[in-house]
Amino acid sequence: MPKILVKKPVVDINGDEMARVIWAKIKKELILPFLDISLLDFDLKISNRDITNDDITVQAANAIKKNNIGVKCATITPDDNRVNEYNLKKKYPSPNGTIRKILNGTIFREPIIVKRIPRIVDHWNKSVVIARHAFGDIYQAKEIEVKKKGTLILNYKSAKETVSEVIHEFDSSGVGLAYFNLDNSIRDFANACFNFAINKKIPVFLSTKNTILQKYDERFKEIFEDIYNKKFKKEFQKNNIEYQHRLIDDMVACFMKWSGGYLWACKNYDGDVMSDLVAQGYGSLGLMTSILQTPDGKTVETEAAHGTVTSHFRQHENGKETSTNPIASIFAWTKALWFRSNLDKNIRLKKFSENLEKICIETLESGYMTKDLALMVGPNQKWLTTDQLLKVLQSKILKLNL
């Protein structure tokens, strides 16, 4: 069978522990036998990040910026225990955060729907894509402790003006908080959401509490509406999809009632919380993809939403075969290849990526799955090791006319 030619490269970012082991297996069994592709390799295992003083992460991000498409294995973000375990020079930041900052991207979390896998909310039969505006708000806030009676004031000073607002007159001890956002960041978020939705042909809902925060949250609403009307409305109407703003409490209620099939644009904290809720509601982080996309929709980094699966790696180190779920990592590859095919107008590559996703879902629905998913189905559900499942998937790809 002739391999599918992929003319432009994909940035391949390797990671840590069991996720790294599975990453190599996926490439060996499901990617390289079928694609004639140039992979630009960057090894972000924690020891290599330490050796390079984390410059390897910056190099990887810049390579994605140059080549438009990257696919990333799960990596360690070290806490104090990991610093000691790997004898690191320091506690390095999240590589995802570094890459996101360099690319100026928005994170889109999307569940993988498998009918056989029980969902806590069983009428969610279509995906809800959570778009998180991962900038500002409480994550870049400043806070103070108030010890005694006094006045808390919010001040803004520029060369031409000073604006002052009394927040609270304290009679006793308490706490205070101030945070911010930027119009340009909100614009980038809006553009990323609308571009992503057009690719997926799904509606967009922005949630805020603008009835309470009549300047702060209202700014999100105004910017989204302005960009939608000026740049995206005609394209949305052509695809028979819509954009709406909703209050966050109303949106949460609709989220529970609706069956899915839309993109939910969330402010920073809301997106942090709701992405975990969506993962749990649909069943598993092992069936959740994560896509980082730039505002223009032309640069993308994909990865699994789960971590490095340390407990399975300990078993692997002791020579034991594991049943580690590879599906989200496979979908990281399929999503990256789909975006590559879309940019390059490579019909065969697009068909391959879509077929591989279809095969994964059909295989799970046929009862071939790893232990974590089998336990969700029930005590009588049989399960496979990772290697066995990958072999089943490969055998099904070989039967296709690529």
Short mmCIF file of C-alpha atoms in Angstrom, two decimals:
data_model
loop_
_atom_site.label_atom_id
_atom_site.label_comp_id
_atom_site.label_asym_id
_atom_site.label_seq_id
_atom_site.Cartn_x
_atom_site.Cartn_y
_atom_site.Cartn_z
CA MET A 1 0.00 0.00 0.00
CA PRO A 2 1.58 3.35 -1.03
CA LYS A 3 1.96 5.82 1.81
CA ILE A 4 0.03 9.10 1.86
CA LEU A 5 2.38 11.98 1.07
CA VAL A 6 2.30 14.87 3.55
CA LYS A 7 4.28 17.65 1.89
CA LYS A 8 4.59 20.01 4.85
CA PRO A 9 5.98 19.01 8.27
CA VAL A 10 4.25 18.48 11.59
CA VAL A 11 6.00 19.44 14.84
CA ASP A 12 6.15 16.34 17.06
CA ILE A 13 6.58 17.18 20.76
CA ASN A 14 7.52 14.21 22.92
CA GLY A 15 6.71 14.00 26.62
CA ASP A 16 7.03 11.99 29.81
CA GLU A 17 6.37 8.65 31.49
CA MET A 18 3.62 6.32 30.22
CA ALA A 19 2.27 8.94 27.83
CA ARG A 20 5.71 8.92 26.18
CA VAL A 21 5.73 5.12 25.89
CA ILE A 22 2.30 5.13 24.26
CA TRP A 23 3.31 8.03 21.99
CA ALA A 24 6.06 5.94 20.44
CA LYS A 25 3.71 2.97 19.98
CA ILE A 26 1.06 5.12 18.25
CA LYS A 27 3.61 6.47 15.78
CA LYS A 28 5.00 2.99 15.12
CA GLU A 29 1.64 1.24 14.67
CA LEU A 30 -0.78 3.86 13.37
CA ILE A 31 1.05 6.83 11.82
CA LEU A 32 4.40 6.06 10.19
CA PRO A 33 3.33 2.86 8.34
CA PHE A 34 0.71 4.87 6.45
CA LEU A 35 2.13 8.38 6.03
CA ASP A 36 5.17 9.73 4.20
CA ILE A 37 5.57 12.62 6.62
CA SER A 38 8.34 14.85 7.96
CA LEU A 39 8.15 15.12 11.76
CA LEU A 40 10.12 17.91 13.43
CA ASP A 41 11.04 16.36 16.79
CA PHE A 42 11.30 18.25 20.08
CA ASP A 43 11.82 16.23 23.25
CA LEU A 44 10.13 17.88 26.22
CA LYS A 45 10.79 15.12 28.73
CA ILE A 46 11.50 16.75 32.07
CA SER A 47 15.22 15.85 32.12
CA ASN A 48 15.71 17.49 28.72
CA ARG A 49 13.82 20.59 29.80
CA ASP A 50 16.21 20.76 32.76
CA ILE A 51 19.32 20.32 30.59
CA THR A 52 18.19 23.11 28.24
CA ASN A 53 16.89 25.37 31.04
CA ASP A 54 13.48 24.92 29.37
CA ASP A 55 14.67 26.50 26.13
CA ILE A 56 13.51 23.35 24.30
CA THR A 57 9.91 24.34 25.09
CA VAL A 58 10.43 27.77 23.52
CA GLN A 59 12.06 26.14 20.48
CA ALA A 60 9.08 23.79 20.09
CA ALA A 61 6.58 26.64 20.30
CA ASN A 62 8.47 28.69 17.72
CA ALA A 63 8.61 25.66 15.41
CA ILE A 64 4.82 25.36 15.61
CA LYS A 65 4.55 29.09 14.92
CA LYS A 66 6.64 28.63 11.78
CA ASN A 67 5.08 25.38 10.51
CA ASN A 68 1.48 25.90 11.72
CA ILE A 69 0.78 22.40 13.07
CA GLY A 70 2.09 20.68 16.20
CA VAL A 71 1.09 17.57 18.13
CA LYS A 72 2.12 17.21 21.77
CA CYS A 73 2.51 14.30 24.16
CA ALA A 74 1.56 14.81 27.82
CA THR A 75 4.39 16.31 29.90
CA ILE A 76 5.28 16.73 33.57
CA THR A 77 4.73 20.09 35.23
CA PRO A 78 7.00 19.61 38.25
CA ASP A 79 5.89 20.20 41.82
CA ASP A 80 8.30 20.02 44.77
CA ASN A 81 8.21 16.22 44.79
CA ARG A 82 9.05 16.04 41.09
CA VAL A 83 11.91 18.52 41.53
CA ASN A 84 13.41 16.14 44.09
CA GLU A 85 12.60 12.99 42.08
CA TYR A 86 14.37 14.24 38.94
CA ASN A 87 16.97 16.38 40.75
CA LEU A 88 15.89 19.43 38.76
CA LYS A 89 17.59 22.82 38.90
CA LYS A 90 14.25 24.51 39.58
CA LYS A 91 10.48 24.13 39.42
CA TYR A 92 9.78 24.70 35.73
CA PRO A 93 6.47 26.20 34.56
CA SER A 94 3.84 24.29 32.62
CA PRO A 95 5.09 23.75 29.05
CA ASN A 96 1.49 24.14 27.91
CA GLY A 97 1.40 27.62 29.43
CA THR A 98 4.68 28.57 27.75
CA ILE A 99 3.52 27.32 24.35
CA ARG A 100 0.11 28.97 24.75
CA LYS A 101 1.74 32.32 25.55
CA ILE A 102 4.10 32.19 22.55
CA LEU A 103 1.35 31.15 20.13
CA ASN A 104 -1.24 33.47 21.71
CA GLY A 105 -3.73 30.62 21.44
CA THR A 106 -7.08 29.62 22.89
CA ILE A 107 -7.63 26.17 24.41
CA PHE A 108 -10.54 24.12 23.08
CA ARG A 109 -11.49 20.99 25.04
CA GLU A 110 -13.71 18.48 23.23
CA PRO A 111 -15.01 15.07 24.41
CA ILE A 112 -14.87 11.96 22.25
CA ILE A 113 -18.37 10.45 22.15
CA VAL A 114 -18.58 6.65 22.39
CA LYS A 115 -22.10 5.24 22.74
CA ARG A 116 -20.96 2.14 24.62
CA ILE A 117 -19.20 4.17 27.34
CA PRO A 118 -21.73 5.36 29.95
CA ARG A 119 -22.07 9.10 30.46
CA ILE A 120 -23.09 10.64 33.78
CA VAL A 121 -25.38 12.93 31.76
CA ASP A 122 -26.68 10.32 29.34
CA HIS A 123 -28.53 12.71 26.98
CA TRP A 124 -25.26 14.46 26.06
CA ASN A 125 -24.99 12.63 22.74
CA LYS A 126 -23.10 15.39 20.89
CA SER A 127 -19.88 17.13 21.91
CA VAL A 128 -19.75 20.35 23.91
CA VAL A 129 -16.53 22.18 23.03
CA ILE A 130 -15.28 24.32 25.92
CA ALA A 131 -13.26 27.36 24.83
CA ARG A 132 -11.38 28.91 27.74
CA HIS A 133 -10.03 32.46 27.65
CA ALA A 134 -6.83 31.59 29.50
CA PHE A 135 -5.73 35.16 30.22
CA GLY A 136 -6.21 37.62 33.07
CA ASP A 137 -9.06 37.62 35.60
CA ILE A 138 -8.28 35.94 38.93
CA TYR A 139 -5.23 34.11 37.50
CA GLN A 140 -3.29 37.37 37.21
CA ALA A 141 -4.99 39.13 40.11
CA LYS A 142 -3.48 40.96 43.06
CA GLU A 143 -4.96 40.41 46.50
CA ILE A 144 -4.46 41.92 49.93
CA GLU A 145 -5.36 41.17 53.51
CA VAL A 146 -7.09 43.98 55.38
CA LYS A 147 -6.10 44.04 59.05
CA LYS A 148 -8.30 46.82 60.39
CA LYS A 149 -10.60 49.72 59.55
CA GLY A 150 -9.77 51.54 56.31
CA THR A 151 -10.69 52.27 52.68
CA LEU A 152 -10.03 49.99 49.70
CA ILE A 153 -9.60 52.06 46.51
CA LEU A 154 -9.10 51.04 42.87
CA ASN A 155 -6.80 53.52 41.11
CA TYR A 156 -5.84 53.91 37.44
CA LYS A 157 -3.22 56.47 36.37
CA SER A 158 -2.08 57.48 32.90
CA ALA A 159 -0.18 60.50 31.57
CA LYS A 160 -3.47 62.32 31.03
CA GLU A 161 -5.90 61.11 33.67
CA THR A 162 -6.48 59.45 37.00
CA VAL A 163 -9.55 57.34 37.73
CA SER A 164 -10.37 56.38 41.30
CA GLU A 165 -13.17 54.17 42.64
CA VAL A 166 -13.86 53.42 46.29
CA ILE A 167 -14.45 49.67 46.53
CA HIS A 168 -15.29 49.31 50.21
CA GLU A 169 -15.09 51.06 53.56
CA PHE A 170 -13.80 48.43 55.99
CA ASP A 171 -14.94 48.57 59.62
CA SER A 172 -12.83 45.52 60.49
CA SER A 173 -10.52 42.93 58.94
CA GLY A 174 -11.17 41.27 55.56
CA VAL A 175 -9.66 40.74 52.12
CA GLY A 176 -9.48 42.64 48.82
CA LEU A 177 -8.91 41.63 45.20
CA ALA A 178 -8.26 43.38 41.86
CA TYR A 179 -7.95 41.90 38.40
CA PHE A 180 -7.95 42.98 34.75
CA ASN A 181 -8.28 42.02 31.11
CA LEU A 182 -7.23 43.46 27.75
CA ASP A 183 -9.35 44.32 24.72
CA ASN A 184 -6.78 42.77 22.36
CA SER A 185 -6.82 39.51 24.29
CA ILE A 186 -10.62 39.37 24.23
CA ARG A 187 -10.59 40.11 20.48
CA ASP A 188 -8.12 37.28 19.89
CA PHE A 189 -10.31 34.96 21.96
CA ALA A 190 -13.41 35.91 19.95
CA ASN A 191 -11.65 35.40 16.62
CA ALA A 192 -10.30 32.01 17.72
CA CYS A 193 -13.76 30.86 18.87
CA PHE A 194 -15.53 31.93 15.68
CA ASN A 195 -12.86 30.41 13.42
CA PHE A 196 -12.96 27.13 15.35
CA ALA A 197 -16.76 27.02 15.17
CA ILE A 198 -16.77 27.56 11.40
CA ASN A 199 -14.37 24.62 10.97
CA LYS A 200 -16.64 22.44 13.12
CA LYS A 201 -19.88 23.98 11.78
CA ILE A 202 -21.28 24.41 15.29
CA PRO A 203 -22.93 27.41 17.03
CA VAL A 204 -21.14 29.59 19.60
CA PHE A 205 -22.46 30.67 23.00
CA LEU A 206 -20.55 33.23 25.09
CA SER A 207 -21.39 33.32 28.80
CA THR A 208 -20.79 36.27 31.15
CA LYS A 209 -22.40 37.96 34.15
CA ASN A 210 -22.70 41.36 32.47
CA THR A 211 -25.80 42.24 34.50
CA ILE A 212 -23.51 42.47 37.55
CA LEU A 213 -20.16 43.38 35.97
CA GLN A 214 -21.58 46.06 33.69
CA LYS A 215 -18.20 47.29 32.47
CA TYR A 216 -15.93 44.24 32.83
CA ASP A 217 -18.16 41.45 31.50
CA GLU A 218 -20.03 43.83 29.22
CA ARG A 219 -16.71 44.39 27.41
CA PHE A 220 -16.57 40.67 26.51
CA LYS A 221 -20.14 40.85 25.18
CA GLU A 222 -19.50 44.03 23.15
CA ILE A 223 -16.27 42.77 21.57
CA PHE A 224 -17.74 39.38 20.64
CA GLU A 225 -20.81 41.01 19.06
CA ASP A 226 -18.71 43.53 17.15
CA ILE A 227 -16.34 40.91 15.71
CA TYR A 228 -19.19 38.53 14.90
CA ASN A 229 -21.19 41.16 13.03
CA LYS A 230 -18.21 42.57 11.12
CA LYS A 231 -16.32 39.37 10.24
CA PHE A 232 -18.27 36.17 10.79
CA LYS A 233 -22.04 36.69 10.58
CA LYS A 234 -22.36 35.92 6.85
CA GLU A 235 -20.21 32.78 7.14
CA PHE A 236 -22.23 31.59 10.14
CA GLN A 237 -25.52 32.15 8.30
CA LYS A 238 -24.17 30.32 5.25
CA ASN A 239 -23.39 27.32 7.48
CA ASN A 240 -26.75 27.60 9.28
CA ILE A 241 -25.11 28.19 12.67
CA GLU A 242 -25.58 31.02 15.16
CA TYR A 243 -23.87 33.10 17.84
CA GLN A 244 -25.55 34.08 21.11
CA HIS A 245 -24.56 35.73 24.38
CA ARG A 246 -26.12 34.23 27.52
CA LEU A 247 -25.83 34.90 31.23
CA ILE A 248 -23.59 32.31 32.88
CA ASP A 249 -26.33 30.96 35.18
CA ASP A 250 -28.74 30.60 32.25
CA MET A 251 -26.01 28.95 30.17
CA VAL A 252 -25.26 26.39 32.89
CA ALA A 253 -28.95 25.46 33.01
CA CYS A 254 -29.08 25.10 29.21
CA PHE A 255 -25.85 23.10 29.29
CA MET A 256 -27.50 20.53 31.54
CA LYS A 257 -30.71 20.39 29.46
CA TRP A 258 -29.30 20.43 25.92
CA SER A 259 -27.82 17.41 24.13
CA GLY A 260 -24.58 19.15 23.03
CA GLY A 261 -23.33 20.13 19.60
CA TYR A 262 -22.02 23.65 20.27
CA LEU A 263 -19.00 25.70 21.38
CA TRP A 264 -19.20 27.36 24.80
CA ALA A 265 -16.91 30.39 25.05
CA CYS A 266 -15.99 30.82 28.73
CA LYS A 267 -14.11 33.43 30.70
CA ASN A 268 -10.97 32.16 32.41
CA TYR A 269 -12.31 30.76 35.69
CA ASP A 270 -15.55 29.51 34.12
CA GLY A 271 -13.57 27.61 31.48
CA ASP A 272 -11.26 26.13 34.11
CA VAL A 273 -14.23 24.72 36.03
CA MET A 274 -16.50 23.76 33.13
CA SER A 275 -13.82 21.87 31.17
CA ASP A 276 -13.42 19.46 34.11
CA LEU A 277 -17.18 19.20 34.51
CA VAL A 278 -17.57 18.35 30.82
CA ALA A 279 -14.84 15.70 31.03
CA GLN A 280 -16.56 14.03 33.98
CA GLY A 281 -20.04 14.38 32.51
CA TYR A 282 -19.03 12.70 29.28
CA GLY A 283 -17.24 9.92 31.10
CA SER A 284 -13.46 10.24 31.16
CA LEU A 285 -10.42 12.48 30.64
CA GLY A 286 -9.15 9.50 28.63
CA LEU A 287 -11.76 10.47 26.04
CA MET A 288 -11.04 14.20 25.86
CA THR A 289 -9.00 16.15 23.31
CA SER A 290 -7.31 19.51 23.78
CA ILE A 291 -6.65 21.88 20.87
CA LEU A 292 -4.70 25.14 21.10
CA GLN A 293 -5.59 27.42 18.18
CA THR A 294 -4.44 30.90 17.21
CA PRO A 295 -6.96 33.70 16.55
CA ASP A 296 -6.67 33.38 12.75
CA GLY A 297 -7.33 29.63 12.94
CA LYS A 298 -4.19 28.81 10.94
CA THR A 299 -1.86 27.57 13.69
CA VAL A 300 -2.81 24.64 15.89
CA GLU A 301 -1.27 22.45 18.59
CA THR A 302 -3.17 19.32 19.63
CA GLU A 303 -2.76 16.99 22.61
CA ALA A 304 -4.61 14.61 24.93
CA ALA A 305 -6.28 16.30 27.88
CA HIS A 306 -4.94 13.75 30.40
CA GLY A 307 -1.57 13.61 32.15
CA THR A 308 1.47 11.35 31.94
CA VAL A 309 -0.19 8.33 33.69
CA THR A 310 2.52 7.93 36.33
CA SER A 311 0.99 4.88 38.05
CA HIS A 312 1.06 2.85 34.82
CA PHE A 313 4.60 4.02 34.13
CA ARG A 314 5.74 2.54 37.45
CA GLN A 315 4.26 -0.80 36.35
CA HIS A 316 5.95 -0.45 32.95
CA GLU A 317 9.31 0.21 34.64
CA ASN A 318 8.85 -3.06 36.53
CA GLY A 319 8.35 -4.96 33.28
CA LYS A 320 4.58 -5.28 33.55
CA GLU A 321 2.32 -4.86 30.53
CA THR A 322 -0.32 -2.19 31.08
CA SER A 323 -3.80 -1.43 29.82
CA THR A 324 -3.34 2.31 29.34
CA ASN A 325 -5.95 4.13 27.27
CA PRO A 326 -4.31 5.52 24.07
CA ILE A 327 -7.45 6.97 22.47
CA ALA A 328 -7.01 10.64 23.46
CA SER A 329 -3.37 10.55 22.29
CA ILE A 330 -4.43 8.96 18.98
CA PHE A 331 -6.99 11.74 18.56
CA ALA A 332 -4.25 14.30 19.23
CA TRP A 333 -2.57 12.91 16.11
CA THR A 334 -5.76 12.72 14.05
CA LYS A 335 -6.71 16.31 14.92
CA ALA A 336 -3.23 17.59 14.02
CA LEU A 337 -3.29 15.68 10.73
CA TRP A 338 -6.80 16.95 9.98
CA PHE A 339 -5.70 20.57 10.45
CA ARG A 340 -2.58 19.88 8.33
CA SER A 341 -4.79 18.43 5.58
CA ASN A 342 -7.17 21.38 5.79
CA LEU A 343 -4.38 23.93 5.39
CA ASP A 344 -2.69 21.97 2.59
CA LYS A 345 -5.91 20.82 0.85
CA ASN A 346 -4.66 17.22 1.16
CA ILE A 347 -7.79 15.13 0.58
CA ARG A 348 -6.14 11.75 1.21
CA LEU A 349 -4.67 12.92 4.53
CA LYS A 350 -8.04 14.31 5.64
CA LYS A 351 -9.71 11.00 4.78
CA PHE A 352 -7.02 9.10 6.73
CA SER A 353 -7.43 11.24 9.86
CA GLU A 354 -11.23 10.97 9.75
CA ASN A 355 -11.11 7.21 9.12
CA LEU A 356 -8.71 6.62 12.01
CA GLU A 357 -11.06 8.47 14.38
CA LYS A 358 -14.00 6.47 13.05
CA ILE A 359 -12.09 3.20 13.51
CA CYS A 360 -11.22 4.11 17.12
CA ILE A 361 -14.86 4.81 18.00
CA GLU A 362 -16.19 1.73 16.17
CA THR A 363 -13.58 -0.45 17.90
CA LEU A 364 -14.59 0.80 21.35
CA GLU A 365 -18.27 0.36 20.52
CA SER A 366 -17.53 -3.22 19.42
CA GLY A 367 -16.23 -3.97 22.92
CA TYR A 368 -12.47 -3.72 22.35
CA MET A 369 -11.16 -1.29 24.97
CA THR A 370 -8.66 -0.71 27.77
CA LYS A 371 -9.34 -1.49 31.42
CA ASP A 372 -10.30 2.06 32.49
CA LEU A 373 -13.16 2.14 29.99
CA ALA A 374 -14.17 -1.48 30.64
CA LEU A 375 -14.66 -0.69 34.34
CA MET A 376 -17.06 2.08 33.32
CA VAL A 377 -19.09 -0.28 31.11
CA GLY A 378 -19.50 -2.93 33.81
CA PRO A 379 -17.94 -5.93 35.60
CA ASN A 380 -18.48 -8.30 32.67
CA GLN A 381 -16.76 -6.11 30.07
CA LYS A 382 -13.52 -7.67 28.85
CA TRP A 383 -10.49 -5.47 28.25
CA LEU A 384 -7.25 -5.42 26.25
CA THR A 385 -3.73 -4.26 26.95
CA THR A 386 -2.55 -1.14 25.14
CA ASP A 387 -0.50 -3.19 22.67
CA GLN A 388 -3.45 -5.47 21.91
CA LEU A 389 -5.77 -2.54 21.27
CA LEU A 390 -3.26 -0.81 18.98
CA LYS A 391 -2.88 -4.03 16.96
CA VAL A 392 -6.66 -4.24 16.55
CA LEU A 393 -6.74 -0.64 15.32
CA GLN A 394 -3.85 -1.21 12.92
CA SER A 395 -5.50 -4.30 11.45
CA LYS A 396 -8.61 -2.26 10.69
CA ILE A 397 -6.65 0.54 9.00
CA LEU A 398 -4.92 -2.03 6.79
CA LYS A 399 -8.32 -3.09 5.45
CA LEU A 400 -9.08 0.44 4.23
CA ASN A 401 -8.45 1.71 0.72
CA LEU A 402 -6.28 4.70 1.62
#
